[in-house]
PDB file of C-alpha atoms and ligand atoms in Angstrom:
ATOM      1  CA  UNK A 679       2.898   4.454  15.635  1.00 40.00           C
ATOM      2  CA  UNK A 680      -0.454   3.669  14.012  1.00 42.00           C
ATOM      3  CA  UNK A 681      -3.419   4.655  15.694  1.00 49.00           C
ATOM      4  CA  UNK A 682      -5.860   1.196  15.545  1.00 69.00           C
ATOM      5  CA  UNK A 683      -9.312   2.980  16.285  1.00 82.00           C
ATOM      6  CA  UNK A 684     -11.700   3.647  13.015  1.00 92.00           C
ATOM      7  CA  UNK A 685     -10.611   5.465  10.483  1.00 96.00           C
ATOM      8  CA  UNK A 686      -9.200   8.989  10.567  1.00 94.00           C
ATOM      9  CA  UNK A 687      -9.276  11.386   7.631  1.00 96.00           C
ATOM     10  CA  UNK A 688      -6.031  12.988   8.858  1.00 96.00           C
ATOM     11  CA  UNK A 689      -3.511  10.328   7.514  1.00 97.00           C
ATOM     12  CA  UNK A 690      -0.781  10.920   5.078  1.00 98.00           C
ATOM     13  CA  UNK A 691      -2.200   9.083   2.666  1.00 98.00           C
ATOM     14  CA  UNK A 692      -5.969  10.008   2.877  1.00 98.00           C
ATOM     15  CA  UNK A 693      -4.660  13.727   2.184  1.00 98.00           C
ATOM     16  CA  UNK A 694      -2.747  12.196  -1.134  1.00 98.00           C
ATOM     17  CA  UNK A 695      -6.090  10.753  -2.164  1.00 98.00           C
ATOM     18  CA  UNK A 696      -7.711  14.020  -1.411  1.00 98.00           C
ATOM     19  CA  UNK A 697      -5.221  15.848  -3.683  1.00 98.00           C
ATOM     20  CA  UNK A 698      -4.024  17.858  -0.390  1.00 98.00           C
ATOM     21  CA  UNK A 699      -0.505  15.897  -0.572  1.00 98.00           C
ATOM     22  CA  UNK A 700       1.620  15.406  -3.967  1.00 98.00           C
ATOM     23  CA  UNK A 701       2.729  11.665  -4.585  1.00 98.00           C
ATOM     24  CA  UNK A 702       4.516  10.222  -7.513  1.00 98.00           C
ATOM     25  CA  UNK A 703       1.401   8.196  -9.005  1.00 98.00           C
ATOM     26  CA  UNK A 704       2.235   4.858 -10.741  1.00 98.00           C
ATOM     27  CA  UNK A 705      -1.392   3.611 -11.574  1.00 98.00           C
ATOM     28  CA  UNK A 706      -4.765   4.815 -10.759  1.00 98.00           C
ATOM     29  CA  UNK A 707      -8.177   3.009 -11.428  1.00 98.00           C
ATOM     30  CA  UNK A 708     -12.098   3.857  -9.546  1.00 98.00           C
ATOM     31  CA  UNK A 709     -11.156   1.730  -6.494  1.00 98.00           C
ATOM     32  CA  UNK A 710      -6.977   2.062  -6.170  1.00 98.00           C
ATOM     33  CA  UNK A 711      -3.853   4.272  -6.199  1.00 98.00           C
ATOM     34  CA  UNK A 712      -0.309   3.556  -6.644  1.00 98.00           C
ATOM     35  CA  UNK A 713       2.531   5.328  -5.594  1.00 99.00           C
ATOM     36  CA  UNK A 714       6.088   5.482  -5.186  1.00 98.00           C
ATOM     37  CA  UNK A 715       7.240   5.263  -1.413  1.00 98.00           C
ATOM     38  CA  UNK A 716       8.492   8.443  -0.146  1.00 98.00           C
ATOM     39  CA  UNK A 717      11.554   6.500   1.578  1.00 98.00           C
ATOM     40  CA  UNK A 718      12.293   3.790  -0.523  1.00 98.00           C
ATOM     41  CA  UNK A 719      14.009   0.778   0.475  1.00 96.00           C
ATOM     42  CA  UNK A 720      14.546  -1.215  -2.441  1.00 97.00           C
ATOM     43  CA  UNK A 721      15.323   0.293  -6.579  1.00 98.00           C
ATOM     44  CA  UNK A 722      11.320  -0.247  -6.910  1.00 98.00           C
ATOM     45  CA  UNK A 723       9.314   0.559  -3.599  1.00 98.00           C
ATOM     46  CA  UNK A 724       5.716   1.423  -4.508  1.00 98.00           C
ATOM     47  CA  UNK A 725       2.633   1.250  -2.128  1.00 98.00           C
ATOM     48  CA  UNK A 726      -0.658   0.409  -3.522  1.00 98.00           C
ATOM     49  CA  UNK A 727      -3.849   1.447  -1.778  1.00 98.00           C
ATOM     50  CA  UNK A 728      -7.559   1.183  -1.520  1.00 98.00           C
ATOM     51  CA  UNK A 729      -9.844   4.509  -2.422  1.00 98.00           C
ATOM     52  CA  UNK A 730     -11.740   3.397   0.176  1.00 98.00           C
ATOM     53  CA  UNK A 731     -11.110   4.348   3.724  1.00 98.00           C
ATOM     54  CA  UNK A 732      -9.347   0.993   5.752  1.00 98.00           C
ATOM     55  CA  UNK A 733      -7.281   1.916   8.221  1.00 97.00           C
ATOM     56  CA  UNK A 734      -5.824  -2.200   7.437  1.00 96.00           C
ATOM     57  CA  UNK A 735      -5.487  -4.982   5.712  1.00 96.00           C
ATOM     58  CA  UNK A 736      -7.755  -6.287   9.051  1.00 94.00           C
ATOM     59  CA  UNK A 737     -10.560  -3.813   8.271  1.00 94.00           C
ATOM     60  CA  UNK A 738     -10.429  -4.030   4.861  1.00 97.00           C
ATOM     61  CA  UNK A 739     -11.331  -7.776   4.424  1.00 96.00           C
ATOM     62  CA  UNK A 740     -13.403  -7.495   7.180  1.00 96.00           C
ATOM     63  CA  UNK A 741     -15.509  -4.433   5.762  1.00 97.00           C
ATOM     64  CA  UNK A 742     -15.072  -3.915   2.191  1.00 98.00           C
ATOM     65  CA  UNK A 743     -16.599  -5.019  -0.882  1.00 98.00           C
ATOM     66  CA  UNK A 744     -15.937  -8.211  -3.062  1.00 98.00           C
ATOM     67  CA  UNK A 745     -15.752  -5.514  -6.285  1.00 98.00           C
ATOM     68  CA  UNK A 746     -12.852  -3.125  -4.057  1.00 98.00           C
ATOM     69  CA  UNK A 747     -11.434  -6.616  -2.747  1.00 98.00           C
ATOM     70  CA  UNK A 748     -10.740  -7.542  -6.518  1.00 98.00           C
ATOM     71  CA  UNK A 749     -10.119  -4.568  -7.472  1.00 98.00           C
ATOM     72  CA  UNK A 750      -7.082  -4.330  -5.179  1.00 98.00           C
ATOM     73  CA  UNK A 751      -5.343  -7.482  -5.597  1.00 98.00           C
ATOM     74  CA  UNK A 752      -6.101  -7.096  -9.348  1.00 98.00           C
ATOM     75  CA  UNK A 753      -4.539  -3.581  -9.188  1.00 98.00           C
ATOM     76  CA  UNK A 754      -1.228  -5.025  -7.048  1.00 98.00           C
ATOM     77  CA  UNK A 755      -0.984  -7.383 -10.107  1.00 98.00           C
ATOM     78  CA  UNK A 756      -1.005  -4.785 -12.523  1.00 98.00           C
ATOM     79  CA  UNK A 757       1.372  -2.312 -10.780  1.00 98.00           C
ATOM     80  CA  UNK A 758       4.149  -5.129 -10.955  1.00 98.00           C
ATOM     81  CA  UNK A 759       3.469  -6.112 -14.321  1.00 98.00           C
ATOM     82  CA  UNK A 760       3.340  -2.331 -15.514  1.00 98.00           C
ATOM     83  CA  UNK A 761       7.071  -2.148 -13.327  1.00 98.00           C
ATOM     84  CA  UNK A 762       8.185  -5.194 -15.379  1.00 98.00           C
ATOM     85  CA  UNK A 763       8.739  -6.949 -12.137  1.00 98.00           C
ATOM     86  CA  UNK A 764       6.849 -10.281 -12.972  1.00 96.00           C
ATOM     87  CA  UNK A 765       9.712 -11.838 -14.453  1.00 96.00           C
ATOM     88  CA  UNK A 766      12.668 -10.966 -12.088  1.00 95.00           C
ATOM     89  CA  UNK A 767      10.397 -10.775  -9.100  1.00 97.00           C
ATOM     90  CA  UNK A 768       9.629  -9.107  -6.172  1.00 98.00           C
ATOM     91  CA  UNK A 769       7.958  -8.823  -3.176  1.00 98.00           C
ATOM     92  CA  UNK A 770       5.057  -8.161  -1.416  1.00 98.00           C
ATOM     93  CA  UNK A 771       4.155  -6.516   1.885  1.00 97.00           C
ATOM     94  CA  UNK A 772       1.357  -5.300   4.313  1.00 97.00           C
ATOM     95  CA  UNK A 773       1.890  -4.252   7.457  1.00 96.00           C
ATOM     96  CA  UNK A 774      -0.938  -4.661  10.251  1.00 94.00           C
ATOM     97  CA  UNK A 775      -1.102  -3.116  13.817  1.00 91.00           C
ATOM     98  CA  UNK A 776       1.802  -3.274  16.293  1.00 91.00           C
ATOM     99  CA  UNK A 777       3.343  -6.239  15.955  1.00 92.00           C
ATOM    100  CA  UNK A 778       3.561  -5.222  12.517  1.00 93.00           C
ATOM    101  CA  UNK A 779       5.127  -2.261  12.756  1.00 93.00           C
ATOM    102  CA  UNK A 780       2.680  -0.245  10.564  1.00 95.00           C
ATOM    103  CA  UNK A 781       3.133   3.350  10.688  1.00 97.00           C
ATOM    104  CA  UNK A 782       0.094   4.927   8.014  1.00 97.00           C
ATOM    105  CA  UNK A 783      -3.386   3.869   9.076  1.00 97.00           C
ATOM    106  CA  UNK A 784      -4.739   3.353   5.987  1.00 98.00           C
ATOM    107  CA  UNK A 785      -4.089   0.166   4.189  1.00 98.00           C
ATOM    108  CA  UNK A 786      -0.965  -0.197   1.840  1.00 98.00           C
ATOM    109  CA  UNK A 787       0.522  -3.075   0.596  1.00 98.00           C
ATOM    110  CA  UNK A 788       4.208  -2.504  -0.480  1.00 98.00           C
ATOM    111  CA  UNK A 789       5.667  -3.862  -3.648  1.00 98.00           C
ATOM    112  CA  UNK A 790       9.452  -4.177  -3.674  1.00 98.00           C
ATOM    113  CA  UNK A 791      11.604  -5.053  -6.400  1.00 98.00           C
ATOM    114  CA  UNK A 792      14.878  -3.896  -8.973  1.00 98.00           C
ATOM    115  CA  UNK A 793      17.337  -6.033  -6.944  1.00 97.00           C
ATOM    116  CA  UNK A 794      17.593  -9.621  -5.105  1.00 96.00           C
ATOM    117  CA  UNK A 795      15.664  -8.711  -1.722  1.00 95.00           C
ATOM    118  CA  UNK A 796      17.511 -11.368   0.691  1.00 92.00           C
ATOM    119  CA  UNK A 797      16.037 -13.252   3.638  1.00 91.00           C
ATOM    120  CA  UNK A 798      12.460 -12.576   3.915  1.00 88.00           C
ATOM    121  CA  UNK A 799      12.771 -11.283   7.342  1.00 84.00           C
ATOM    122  CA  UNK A 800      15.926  -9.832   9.613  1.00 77.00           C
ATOM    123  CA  UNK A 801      16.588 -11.232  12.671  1.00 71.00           C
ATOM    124  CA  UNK A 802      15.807  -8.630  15.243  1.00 63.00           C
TER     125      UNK A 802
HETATM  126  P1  AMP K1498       4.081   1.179   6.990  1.00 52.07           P
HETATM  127  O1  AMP K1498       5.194   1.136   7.994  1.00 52.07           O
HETATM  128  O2  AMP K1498       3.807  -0.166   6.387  1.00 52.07           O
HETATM  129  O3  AMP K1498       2.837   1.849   7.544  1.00 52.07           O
HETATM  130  O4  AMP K1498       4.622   2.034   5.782  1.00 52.07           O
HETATM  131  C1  AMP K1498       4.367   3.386   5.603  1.00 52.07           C
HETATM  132  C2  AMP K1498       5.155   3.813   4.381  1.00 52.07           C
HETATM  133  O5  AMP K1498       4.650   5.038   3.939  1.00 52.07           O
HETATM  134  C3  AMP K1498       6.656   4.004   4.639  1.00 52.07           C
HETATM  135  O6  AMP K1498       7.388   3.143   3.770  1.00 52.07           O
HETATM  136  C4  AMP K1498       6.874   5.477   4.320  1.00 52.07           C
HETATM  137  O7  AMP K1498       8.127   5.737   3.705  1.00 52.07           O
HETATM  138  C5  AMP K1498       5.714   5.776   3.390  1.00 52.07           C
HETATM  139  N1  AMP K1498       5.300   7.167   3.325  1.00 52.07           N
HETATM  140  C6  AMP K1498       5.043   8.012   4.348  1.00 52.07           C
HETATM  141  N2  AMP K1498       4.643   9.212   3.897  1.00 52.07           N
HETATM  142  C7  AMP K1498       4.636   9.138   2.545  1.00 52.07           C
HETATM  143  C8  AMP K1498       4.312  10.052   1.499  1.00 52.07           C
HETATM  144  N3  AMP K1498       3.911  11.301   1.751  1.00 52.07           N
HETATM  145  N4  AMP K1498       4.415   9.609   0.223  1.00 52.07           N
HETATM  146  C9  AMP K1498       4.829   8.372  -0.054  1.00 52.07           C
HETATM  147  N5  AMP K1498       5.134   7.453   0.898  1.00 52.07           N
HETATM  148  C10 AMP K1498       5.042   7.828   2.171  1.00 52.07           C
END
């Protein structure tokens, strides 16, 4: 489960930014990564994150910068577009805290796509 304190340079995906974990890299700019997801659960199942260090999409548009704010929606544009995903589709998710379910605590936004996706949501 995620840990919802400040940020902790122990995460998964702080290490992959440090170059102390290997990931399959999609796109990288000054401000964002991108990634395919270790487990995917769609054909295309990328995450996309922030340089900087947000633990969530919370702390991120609470703390960071208009430039890194662009920057990151601008990059989860370009990720799709460079998967070819704009015209068939695909989807978009960020998990926050417990309800949420989010398991890394430092923001990702997942970007799903390569097949119809179904009902937003399962019922539980
Ligand atoms: P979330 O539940 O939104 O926090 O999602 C965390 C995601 O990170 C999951 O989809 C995991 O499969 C993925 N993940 C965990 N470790 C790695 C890793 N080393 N490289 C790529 N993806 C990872």
């Amino acid at each position: 489960m995620a840990k919802f304190g400040p940020y902790e340079d122990d995460n998964i995906f702080a290490k992959i930014l440090r170059g102390e974990l290997p990931c399959e890299k999609v796109y990288e700019d000054q401000h964002v990564l991108a990634f395919n997801d270790i487990n995917p659960q769609a054909p295309i199942h990328v995450l996309v994150i922030p340089k900087g260090p947000y633990v969530s999409m919370d702390d991120f548009t609470e703390k960071a910068s208009d430039e890194e704010i662009g920057a990151f929606f601008r990059a989860v544009g370009k990720v799709a577009r460079q998967l070819e995903l704009a015209e068939p589709g695909y989807r978009l998710l960020a998990n926050h805290g417990t309800d949420g379910m989010q398991e890394v605590p430092h923001l990702h936004i997942h970007i799903f796509g390569g097949r119809k996706l179904g009902p937003m949501l399962k019922t539980a």
